[in-house]
Amino acid sequence: MTKIEKVLYTGKTRTTGGRDGASQSDDGQLDIKLSPPGSARPGTNPEQLFAAGWSACFIGAIGIAAGKLKIRLPTDTAVNAEVDLGTTEGDYFLQARLKVRLPGIEADVAKALVDEAHRTCPYSKATRGNIHVELSIA
């Protein structure tokens, strides 16, 4: 396990009530209601939050990879992230799909960028070997 040498940022939240509760960040920028997946109640769920965080981080990692190759990313670069919550033999698990959109980038270059981003993105590192992940380029 790699230990961080220099902390760049620490996200801090307080959650009460679990999937039927609320979560707030210490700086007040995040203040959300939580609800179970598929319920009609107002609020989001941990799977949506994880998908949003991972996709945002992944775009950043693509940008770093593109910078190394001196490639300018299209302004409409996007990552559609899907995070599934499911069970196997009664235990809960996650799995994910990241669908990357890099319009105007040649297929082989897009694949190289996505592969490098998946290698370096902290969310990808955290999930590697722990959950099933599928990458695709649209």
PDB file of N, CA, C and O in Angstrom, residues 11-17 21-34 49:
ATOM      1  N   GLY A  11     -10.877  16.164   1.804  1.00  0.00           N
ATOM      2  CA  GLY A  11     -12.316  16.396   1.782  1.00  0.00           C
ATOM      3  C   GLY A  11     -12.895  15.901   3.097  1.00  0.00           C
ATOM      4  O   GLY A  11     -12.611  14.789   3.532  1.00  0.00           O
ATOM      5  N   LYS A  12     -13.695  16.743   3.728  1.00  0.00           N
ATOM      6  CA  LYS A  12     -14.276  16.381   5.020  1.00  0.00           C
ATOM      7  C   LYS A  12     -15.786  16.511   4.959  1.00  0.00           C
ATOM      8  O   LYS A  12     -16.301  17.563   4.573  1.00  0.00           O
ATOM      9  N   THR A  13     -16.484  15.437   5.313  1.00  0.00           N
ATOM     10  CA  THR A  13     -17.939  15.453   5.360  1.00  0.00           C
ATOM     11  C   THR A  13     -18.422  14.826   6.654  1.00  0.00           C
ATOM     12  O   THR A  13     -17.697  14.073   7.308  1.00  0.00           O
ATOM     13  N   ARG A  14     -19.657  15.143   6.983  1.00  0.00           N
ATOM     14  CA  ARG A  14     -20.333  14.496   8.099  1.00  0.00           C
ATOM     15  C   ARG A  14     -21.650  13.991   7.557  1.00  0.00           C
ATOM     16  O   ARG A  14     -22.430  14.753   6.986  1.00  0.00           O
ATOM     17  N   THR A  15     -21.877  12.694   7.708  1.00  0.00           N
ATOM     18  CA  THR A  15     -23.103  12.068   7.227  1.00  0.00           C
ATOM     19  C   THR A  15     -23.856  11.499   8.414  1.00  0.00           C
ATOM     20  O   THR A  15     -23.269  10.881   9.301  1.00  0.00           O
ATOM     21  N   THR A  16     -25.174  11.731   8.422  1.00  0.00           N
ATOM     22  CA  THR A  16     -26.048  11.159   9.436  1.00  0.00           C
ATOM     23  C   THR A  16     -27.182  10.427   8.731  1.00  0.00           C
ATOM     24  O   THR A  16     -27.573  10.793   7.620  1.00  0.00           O
ATOM     25  N   GLY A  17     -27.669   9.373   9.325  1.00  0.00           N
ATOM     26  CA  GLY A  17     -28.827   8.677   8.801  1.00  0.00           C
ATOM     27  C   GLY A  17     -28.579   7.705   7.665  1.00  0.00           C
ATOM     28  O   GLY A  17     -29.516   7.160   7.113  1.00  0.00           O
ATOM     29  N   GLY A  21     -30.339   9.650   4.995  1.00  0.00           N
ATOM     30  CA  GLY A  21     -29.934  10.798   5.791  1.00  0.00           C
ATOM     31  C   GLY A  21     -29.523  12.012   4.991  1.00  0.00           C
ATOM     32  O   GLY A  21     -30.146  12.382   4.001  1.00  0.00           O
ATOM     33  N   ALA A  22     -28.428  12.607   5.439  1.00  0.00           N
ATOM     34  CA  ALA A  22     -27.904  13.820   4.810  1.00  0.00           C
ATOM     35  C   ALA A  22     -26.398  13.848   5.004  1.00  0.00           C
ATOM     36  O   ALA A  22     -25.853  13.198   5.893  1.00  0.00           O
ATOM     37  N   SER A  23     -25.758  14.621   4.140  1.00  0.00           N
ATOM     38  CA  SER A  23     -24.311  14.760   4.222  1.00  0.00           C
ATOM     39  C   SER A  23     -23.938  16.211   3.959  1.00  0.00           C
ATOM     40  O   SER A  23     -24.480  16.845   3.046  1.00  0.00           O
ATOM     41  N   GLN A  24     -23.027  16.720   4.788  1.00  0.00           N
ATOM     42  CA  GLN A  24     -22.554  18.088   4.640  1.00  0.00           C
ATOM     43  C   GLN A  24     -21.032  18.105   4.715  1.00  0.00           C
ATOM     44  O   GLN A  24     -20.434  17.343   5.471  1.00  0.00           O
ATOM     45  N   SER A  25     -20.443  19.007   3.925  1.00  0.00           N
ATOM     46  CA  SER A  25     -18.995  19.196   4.005  1.00  0.00           C
ATOM     47  C   SER A  25     -18.697  20.234   5.074  1.00  0.00           C
ATOM     48  O   SER A  25     -19.544  21.069   5.413  1.00  0.00           O
ATOM     49  N   ASP A  26     -17.471  20.185   5.582  1.00  0.00           N
ATOM     50  CA  ASP A  26     -17.096  21.113   6.645  1.00  0.00           C
ATOM     51  C   ASP A  26     -17.058  22.560   6.169  1.00  0.00           C
ATOM     52  O   ASP A  26     -17.199  23.480   6.955  1.00  0.00           O
ATOM     53  N   ASP A  27     -16.899  22.786   4.851  1.00  0.00           N
ATOM     54  CA  ASP A  27     -16.846  24.155   4.334  1.00  0.00           C
ATOM     55  C   ASP A  27     -18.209  24.650   3.845  1.00  0.00           C
ATOM     56  O   ASP A  27     -18.334  25.768   3.354  1.00  0.00           O
ATOM     57  N   GLY A  28     -19.247  23.823   3.955  1.00  0.00           N
ATOM     58  CA  GLY A  28     -20.591  24.216   3.558  1.00  0.00           C
ATOM     59  C   GLY A  28     -20.875  24.145   2.066  1.00  0.00           C
ATOM     60  O   GLY A  28     -21.986  24.441   1.635  1.00  0.00           O
ATOM     61  N   GLN A  29     -19.905  23.755   1.255  1.00  0.00           N
ATOM     62  CA  GLN A  29     -20.113  23.686  -0.190  1.00  0.00           C
ATOM     63  C   GLN A  29     -20.965  22.498  -0.601  1.00  0.00           C
ATOM     64  O   GLN A  29     -21.577  22.515  -1.663  1.00  0.00           O
ATOM     65  N   LEU A  30     -21.016  21.468   0.217  1.00  0.00           N
ATOM     66  CA  LEU A  30     -21.830  20.287  -0.060  1.00  0.00           C
ATOM     67  C   LEU A  30     -22.851  20.148   1.060  1.00  0.00           C
ATOM     68  O   LEU A  30     -22.487  20.122   2.237  1.00  0.00           O
ATOM     69  N   ASP A  31     -24.119  20.096   0.687  1.00  0.00           N
ATOM     70  CA  ASP A  31     -25.187  19.936   1.669  1.00  0.00           C
ATOM     71  C   ASP A  31     -26.313  19.200   0.947  1.00  0.00           C
ATOM     72  O   ASP A  31     -27.118  19.807   0.236  1.00  0.00           O
ATOM     73  N   ILE A  32     -26.323  17.877   1.072  1.00  0.00           N
ATOM     74  CA  ILE A  32     -27.238  17.065   0.280  1.00  0.00           C
ATOM     75  C   ILE A  32     -28.065  16.113   1.127  1.00  0.00           C
ATOM     76  O   ILE A  32     -27.640  15.675   2.192  1.00  0.00           O
ATOM     77  N   LYS A  33     -29.244  15.817   0.599  1.00  0.00           N
ATOM     78  CA  LYS A  33     -30.076  14.773   1.172  1.00  0.00           C
ATOM     79  C   LYS A  33     -29.678  13.465   0.511  1.00  0.00           C
ATOM     80  O   LYS A  33     -29.314  13.438  -0.656  1.00  0.00           O
ATOM     81  N   LEU A  34     -29.771  12.388   1.255  1.00  0.00           N
ATOM     82  CA  LEU A  34     -29.467  11.069   0.736  1.00  0.00           C
ATOM     83  C   LEU A  34     -30.726  10.218   0.714  1.00  0.00           C
ATOM     84  O   LEU A  34     -31.595  10.369   1.581  1.00  0.00           O
ATOM     85  N   LEU A  49     -22.806   9.651  -6.172  1.00  0.00           N
ATOM     86  CA  LEU A  49     -21.710  10.519  -5.715  1.00  0.00           C
ATOM     87  C   LEU A  49     -20.350   9.947  -6.126  1.00  0.00           C
ATOM     88  O   LEU A  49     -19.466  10.686  -6.575  1.00  0.00           O
TER      89      LEU A  49
END
